[in-house]
GROMACS .gro file of C-alpha atoms in nm:
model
  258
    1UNK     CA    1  -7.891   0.741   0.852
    2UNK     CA    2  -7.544   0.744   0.700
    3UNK     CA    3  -7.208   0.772   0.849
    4UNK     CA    4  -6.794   0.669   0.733
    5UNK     CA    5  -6.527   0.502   0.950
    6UNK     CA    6  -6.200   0.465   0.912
    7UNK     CA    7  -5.966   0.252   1.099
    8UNK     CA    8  -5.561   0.191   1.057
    9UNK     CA    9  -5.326  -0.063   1.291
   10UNK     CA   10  -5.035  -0.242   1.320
   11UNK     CA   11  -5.033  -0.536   1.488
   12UNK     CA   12  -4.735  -0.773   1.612
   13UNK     CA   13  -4.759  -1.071   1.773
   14UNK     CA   14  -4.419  -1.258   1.906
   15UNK     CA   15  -4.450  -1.609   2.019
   16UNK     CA   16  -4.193  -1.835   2.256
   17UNK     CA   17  -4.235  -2.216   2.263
   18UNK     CA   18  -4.200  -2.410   2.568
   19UNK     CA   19  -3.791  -2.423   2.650
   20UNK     CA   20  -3.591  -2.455   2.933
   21UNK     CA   21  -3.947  -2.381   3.077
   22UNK     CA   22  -4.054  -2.018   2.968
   23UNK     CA   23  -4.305  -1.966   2.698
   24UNK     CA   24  -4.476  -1.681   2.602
   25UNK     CA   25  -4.715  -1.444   2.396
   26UNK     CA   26  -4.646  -1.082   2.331
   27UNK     CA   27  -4.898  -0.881   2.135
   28UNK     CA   28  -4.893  -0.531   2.021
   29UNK     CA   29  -5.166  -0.304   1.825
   30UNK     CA   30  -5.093   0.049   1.732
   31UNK     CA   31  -5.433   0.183   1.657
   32UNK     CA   32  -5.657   0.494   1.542
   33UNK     CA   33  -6.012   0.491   1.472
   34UNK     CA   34  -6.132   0.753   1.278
   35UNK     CA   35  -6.571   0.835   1.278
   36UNK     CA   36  -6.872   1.054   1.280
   37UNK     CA   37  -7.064   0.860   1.532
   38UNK     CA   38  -6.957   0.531   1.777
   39UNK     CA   39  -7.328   0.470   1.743
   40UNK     CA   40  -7.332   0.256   2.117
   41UNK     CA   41  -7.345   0.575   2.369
   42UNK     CA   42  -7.688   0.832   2.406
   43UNK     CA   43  -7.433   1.145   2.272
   44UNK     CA   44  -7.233   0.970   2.038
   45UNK     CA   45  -7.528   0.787   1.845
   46UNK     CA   46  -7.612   1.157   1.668
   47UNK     CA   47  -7.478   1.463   1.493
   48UNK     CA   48  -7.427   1.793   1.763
   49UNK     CA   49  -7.518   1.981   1.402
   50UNK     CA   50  -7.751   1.773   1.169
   51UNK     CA   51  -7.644   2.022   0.881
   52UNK     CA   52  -7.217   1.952   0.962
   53UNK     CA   53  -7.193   1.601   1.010
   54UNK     CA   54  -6.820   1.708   0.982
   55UNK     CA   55  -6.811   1.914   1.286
   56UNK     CA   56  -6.855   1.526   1.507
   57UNK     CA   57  -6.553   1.356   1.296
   58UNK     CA   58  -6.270   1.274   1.522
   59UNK     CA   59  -6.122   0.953   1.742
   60UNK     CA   60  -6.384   0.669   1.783
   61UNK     CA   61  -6.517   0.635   2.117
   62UNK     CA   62  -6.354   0.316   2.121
   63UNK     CA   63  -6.004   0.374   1.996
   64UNK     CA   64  -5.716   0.274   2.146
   65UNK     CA   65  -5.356   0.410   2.041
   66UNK     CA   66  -5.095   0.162   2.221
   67UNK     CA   67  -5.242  -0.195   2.343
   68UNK     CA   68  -4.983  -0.431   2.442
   69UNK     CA   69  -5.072  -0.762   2.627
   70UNK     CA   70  -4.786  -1.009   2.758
   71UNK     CA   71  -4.875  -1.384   2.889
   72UNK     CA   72  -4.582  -1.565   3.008
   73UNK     CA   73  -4.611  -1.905   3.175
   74UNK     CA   74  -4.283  -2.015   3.362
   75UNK     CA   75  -4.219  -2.338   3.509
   76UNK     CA   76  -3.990  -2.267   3.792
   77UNK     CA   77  -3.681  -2.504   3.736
   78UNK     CA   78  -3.639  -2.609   4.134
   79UNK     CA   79  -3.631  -2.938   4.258
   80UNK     CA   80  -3.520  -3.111   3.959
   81UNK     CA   81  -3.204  -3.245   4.149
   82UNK     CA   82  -3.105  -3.286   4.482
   83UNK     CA   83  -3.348  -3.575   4.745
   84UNK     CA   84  -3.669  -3.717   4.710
   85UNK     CA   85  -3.775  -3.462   4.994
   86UNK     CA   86  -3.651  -3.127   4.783
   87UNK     CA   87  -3.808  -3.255   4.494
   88UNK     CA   88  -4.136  -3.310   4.650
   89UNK     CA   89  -4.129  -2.958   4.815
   90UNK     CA   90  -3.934  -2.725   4.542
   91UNK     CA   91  -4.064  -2.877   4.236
   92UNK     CA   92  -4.397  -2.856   4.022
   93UNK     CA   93  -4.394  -2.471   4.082
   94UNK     CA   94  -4.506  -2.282   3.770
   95UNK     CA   95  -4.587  -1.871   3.722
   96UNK     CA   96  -4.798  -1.750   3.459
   97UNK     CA   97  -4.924  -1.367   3.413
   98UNK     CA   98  -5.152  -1.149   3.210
   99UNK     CA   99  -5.020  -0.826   3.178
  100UNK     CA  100  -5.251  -0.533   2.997
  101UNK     CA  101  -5.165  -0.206   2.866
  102UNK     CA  102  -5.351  -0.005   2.706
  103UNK     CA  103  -5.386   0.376   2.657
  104UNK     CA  104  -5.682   0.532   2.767
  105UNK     CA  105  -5.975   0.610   2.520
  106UNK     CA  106  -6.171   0.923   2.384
  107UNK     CA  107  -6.405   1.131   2.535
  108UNK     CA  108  -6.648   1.444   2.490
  109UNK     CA  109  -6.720   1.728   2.676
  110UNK     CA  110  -7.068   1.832   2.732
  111UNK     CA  111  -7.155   2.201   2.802
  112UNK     CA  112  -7.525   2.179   2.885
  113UNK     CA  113  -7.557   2.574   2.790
  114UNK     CA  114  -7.798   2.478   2.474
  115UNK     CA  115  -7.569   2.757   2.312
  116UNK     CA  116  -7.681   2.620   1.974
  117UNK     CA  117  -8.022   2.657   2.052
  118UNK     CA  118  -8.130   2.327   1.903
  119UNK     CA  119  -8.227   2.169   2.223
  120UNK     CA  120  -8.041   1.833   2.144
  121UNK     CA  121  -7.755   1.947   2.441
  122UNK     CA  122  -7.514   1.798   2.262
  123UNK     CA  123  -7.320   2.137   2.277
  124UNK     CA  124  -6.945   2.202   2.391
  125UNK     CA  125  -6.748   2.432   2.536
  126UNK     CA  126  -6.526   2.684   2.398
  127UNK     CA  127  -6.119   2.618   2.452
  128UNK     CA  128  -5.946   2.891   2.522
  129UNK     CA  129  -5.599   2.765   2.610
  130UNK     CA  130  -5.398   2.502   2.661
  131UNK     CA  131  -5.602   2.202   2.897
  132UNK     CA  132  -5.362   2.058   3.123
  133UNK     CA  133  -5.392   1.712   3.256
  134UNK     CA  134  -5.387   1.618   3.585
  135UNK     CA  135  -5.075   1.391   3.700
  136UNK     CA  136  -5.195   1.234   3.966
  137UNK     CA  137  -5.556   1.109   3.961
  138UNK     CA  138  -5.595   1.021   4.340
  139UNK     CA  139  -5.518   1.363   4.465
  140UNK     CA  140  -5.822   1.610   4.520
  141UNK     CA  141  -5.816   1.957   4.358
  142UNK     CA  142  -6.002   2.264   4.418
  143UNK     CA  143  -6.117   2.479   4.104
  144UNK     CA  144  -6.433   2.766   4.082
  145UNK     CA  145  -6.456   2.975   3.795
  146UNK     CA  146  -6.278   3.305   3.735
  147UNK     CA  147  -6.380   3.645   3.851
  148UNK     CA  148  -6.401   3.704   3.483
  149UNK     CA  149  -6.725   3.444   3.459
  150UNK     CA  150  -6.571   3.318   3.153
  151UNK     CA  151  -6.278   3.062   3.234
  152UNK     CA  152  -6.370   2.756   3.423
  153UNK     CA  153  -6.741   2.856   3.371
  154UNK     CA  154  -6.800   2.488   3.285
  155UNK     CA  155  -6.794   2.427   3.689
  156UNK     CA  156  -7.129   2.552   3.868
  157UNK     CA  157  -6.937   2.665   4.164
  158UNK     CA  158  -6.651   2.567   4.398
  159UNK     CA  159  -6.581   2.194   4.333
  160UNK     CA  160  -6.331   1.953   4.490
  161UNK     CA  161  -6.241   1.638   4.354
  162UNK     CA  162  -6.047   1.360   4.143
  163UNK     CA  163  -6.005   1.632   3.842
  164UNK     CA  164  -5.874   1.483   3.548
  165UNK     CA  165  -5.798   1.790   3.346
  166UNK     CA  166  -5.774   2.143   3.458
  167UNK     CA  167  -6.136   2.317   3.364
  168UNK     CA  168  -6.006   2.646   3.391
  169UNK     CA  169  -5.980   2.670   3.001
  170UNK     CA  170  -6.286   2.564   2.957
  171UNK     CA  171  -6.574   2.813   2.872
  172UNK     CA  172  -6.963   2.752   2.898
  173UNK     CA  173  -7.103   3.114   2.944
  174UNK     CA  174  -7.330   3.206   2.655
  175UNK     CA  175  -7.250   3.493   2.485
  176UNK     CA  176  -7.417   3.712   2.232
  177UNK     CA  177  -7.473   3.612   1.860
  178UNK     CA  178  -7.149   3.691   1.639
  179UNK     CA  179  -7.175   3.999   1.473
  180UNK     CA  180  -7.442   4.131   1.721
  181UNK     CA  181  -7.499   4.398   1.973
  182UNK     CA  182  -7.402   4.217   2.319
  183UNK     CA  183  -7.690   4.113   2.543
  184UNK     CA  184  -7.633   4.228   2.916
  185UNK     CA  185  -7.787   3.924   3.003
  186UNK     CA  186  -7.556   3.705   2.870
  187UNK     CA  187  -7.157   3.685   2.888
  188UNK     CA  188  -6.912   3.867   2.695
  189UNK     CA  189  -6.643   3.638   2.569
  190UNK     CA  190  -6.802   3.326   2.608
  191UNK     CA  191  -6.975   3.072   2.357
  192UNK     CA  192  -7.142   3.308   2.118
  193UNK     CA  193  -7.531   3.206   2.116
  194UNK     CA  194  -7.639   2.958   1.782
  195UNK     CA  195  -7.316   2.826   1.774
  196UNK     CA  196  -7.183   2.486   1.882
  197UNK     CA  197  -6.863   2.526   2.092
  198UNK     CA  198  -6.504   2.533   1.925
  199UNK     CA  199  -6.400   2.194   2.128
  200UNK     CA  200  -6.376   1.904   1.902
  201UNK     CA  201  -6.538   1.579   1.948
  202UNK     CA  202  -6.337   1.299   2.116
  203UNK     CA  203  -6.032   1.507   2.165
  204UNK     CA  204  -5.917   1.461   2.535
  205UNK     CA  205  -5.858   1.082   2.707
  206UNK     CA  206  -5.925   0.863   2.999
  207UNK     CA  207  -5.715   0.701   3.202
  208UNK     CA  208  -5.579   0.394   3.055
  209UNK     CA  209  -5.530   0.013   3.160
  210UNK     CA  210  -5.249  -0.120   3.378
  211UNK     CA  211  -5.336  -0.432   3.512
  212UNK     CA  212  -5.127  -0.750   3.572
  213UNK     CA  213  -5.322  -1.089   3.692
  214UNK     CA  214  -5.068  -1.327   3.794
  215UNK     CA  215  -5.133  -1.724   3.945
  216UNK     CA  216  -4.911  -1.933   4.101
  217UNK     CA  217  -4.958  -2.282   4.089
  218UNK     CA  218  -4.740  -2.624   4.195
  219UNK     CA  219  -4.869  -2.984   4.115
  220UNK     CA  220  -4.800  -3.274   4.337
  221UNK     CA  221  -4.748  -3.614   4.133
  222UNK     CA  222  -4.849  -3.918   4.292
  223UNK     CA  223  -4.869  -4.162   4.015
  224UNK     CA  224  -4.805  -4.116   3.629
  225UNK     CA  225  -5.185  -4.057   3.576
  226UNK     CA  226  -5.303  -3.912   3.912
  227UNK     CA  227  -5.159  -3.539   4.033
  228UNK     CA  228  -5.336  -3.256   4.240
  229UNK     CA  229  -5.244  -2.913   4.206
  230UNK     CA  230  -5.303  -2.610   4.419
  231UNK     CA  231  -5.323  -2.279   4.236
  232UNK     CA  232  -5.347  -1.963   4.368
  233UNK     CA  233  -5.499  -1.628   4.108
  234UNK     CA  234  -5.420  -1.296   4.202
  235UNK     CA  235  -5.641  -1.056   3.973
  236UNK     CA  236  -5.534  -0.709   3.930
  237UNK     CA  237  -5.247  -0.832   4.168
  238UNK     CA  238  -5.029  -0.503   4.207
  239UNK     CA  239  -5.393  -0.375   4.280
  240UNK     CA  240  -5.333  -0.076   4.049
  241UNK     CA  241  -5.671   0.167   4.025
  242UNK     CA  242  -5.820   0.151   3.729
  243UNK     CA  243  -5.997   0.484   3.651
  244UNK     CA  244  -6.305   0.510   3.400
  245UNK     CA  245  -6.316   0.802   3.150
  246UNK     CA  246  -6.533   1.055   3.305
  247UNK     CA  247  -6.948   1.035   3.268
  248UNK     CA  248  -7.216   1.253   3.207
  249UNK     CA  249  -7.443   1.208   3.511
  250UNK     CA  250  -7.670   1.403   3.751
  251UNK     CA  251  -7.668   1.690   3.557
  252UNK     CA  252  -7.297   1.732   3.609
  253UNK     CA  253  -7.037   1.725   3.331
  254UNK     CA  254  -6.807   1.475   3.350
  255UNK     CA  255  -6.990   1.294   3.667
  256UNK     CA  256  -6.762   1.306   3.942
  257UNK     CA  257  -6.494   1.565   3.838
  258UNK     CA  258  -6.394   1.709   3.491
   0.00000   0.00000   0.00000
């Protein structure tokens, strides 16, 4: 087997000491990976066309454009004056967070038509406008394909759900052979039969990360070597949904919802 890679990034990392309390970490990575085949998923292992590796080359299944992390730790300044009491209570508090952000990454759609004939059903669909993506994951859509049995006839039927891009540019129909006399059988204007779809590999994107874990913590001093502290975690604590990028499962493209 052969294959080529190619990967470019910036990275920048700032740093803040300990003063006055704060410290913290900030690091950024502007990203894009460039292959043939990830190599670590069933459909991205192999070439859709043995004979045009070229067709597959596009964003890694891994890539990630924007990736910023932020860990702050903050040592509330409370309690550092005033009675024994208010010291006790308001002091010893500290903050620290792990806030991720990172864009979503790369995906392929499947058309499960065997347009190319070879069997491997690594085939995709035709686009045939613009694909629109959905702004608000949690709401549930309604799509079935045209009247016209070409656009949205990646969808088997009626189907409501969690769509992350509007199907309705999407085509799957088989059509005749280029060049040939059209087959009543088959669908006029849709993915011409020995051919491998016109969508690219890797070209639309998942939902990305947002997620914040924050703990709070305050230590109790009772002698110079003996302290307790109480900590409390919060993971994913603005409980933000994270979405995965859509699956190929039961038969269906894109599991749940396109």
């Amino acid at each position: 087997s052969e294959g080529n890679s190619s990967s470019n990034e910036f990275q920048l990392t700032v740093d803040k000491r300990l003063s006055h309390g704060l410290q913290f970490r900030a690091a950024y990575t502007l990203a894009k990976t460039i292959d043939g085949q990830s190599g670590f998923r069933a459909r991205s292992s192999i070439y859709s066309d043995p004979t045009n590796p070229g067709a597959d080359r596009g964003l890694a299944d891994f890539d990630a454009t924007h990736r910023l992390v932020f860990s702050p730790i903050w040592q509330i300044p409370l309690g550092n004056h005033g009675s024994r009491f208010a010291q006790e209570v308001l002091g010893g508090w500290s903050v620290a967070t792990i806030a991720s952000f990172q864009s979503g990454n790369p995906f392929t759609l499947f058309s499960e038509n065997n347009s190319s004939e070879l069997n491997n059903y690594l085939d995709r669909p035709n686009v045939v406008g613009p694909i629109q993506r959905t702004s608000n994951l949690r709401q549930q859509q309604t799509f079935a394909p045209d009247p016209n049995l070409v656009n949205g006839s990646c969808l088997p039927g009626s189907e409501t759900g969690h769509f992350l891009i509007n199907p309705m540019n999407l085509v799957c129909a088989v059509a005749s052979p280029i060049g040939q006399t059209p087959d009543p059988l088959l669908t006029p204007g849709g993915v011409p039969l020995f051919t491998h779809g016109n969508m690219g590999r890797n070209v639309l994107r998942g939902p990305g990360i947002n997620n914040w874990d924050i703990s709070i913590a305050k230590d109790f001093k009772f002698t110079e070597s003996r302290s307790l502290e109480f900590r409390s975690e919060f993971f994913n604590a603005f409980n933000h949904v994270q979405f995965y990028s859509p699956t190929y499962q039961d038969g269906t493209v894109g599991g749940d919802a396109l």
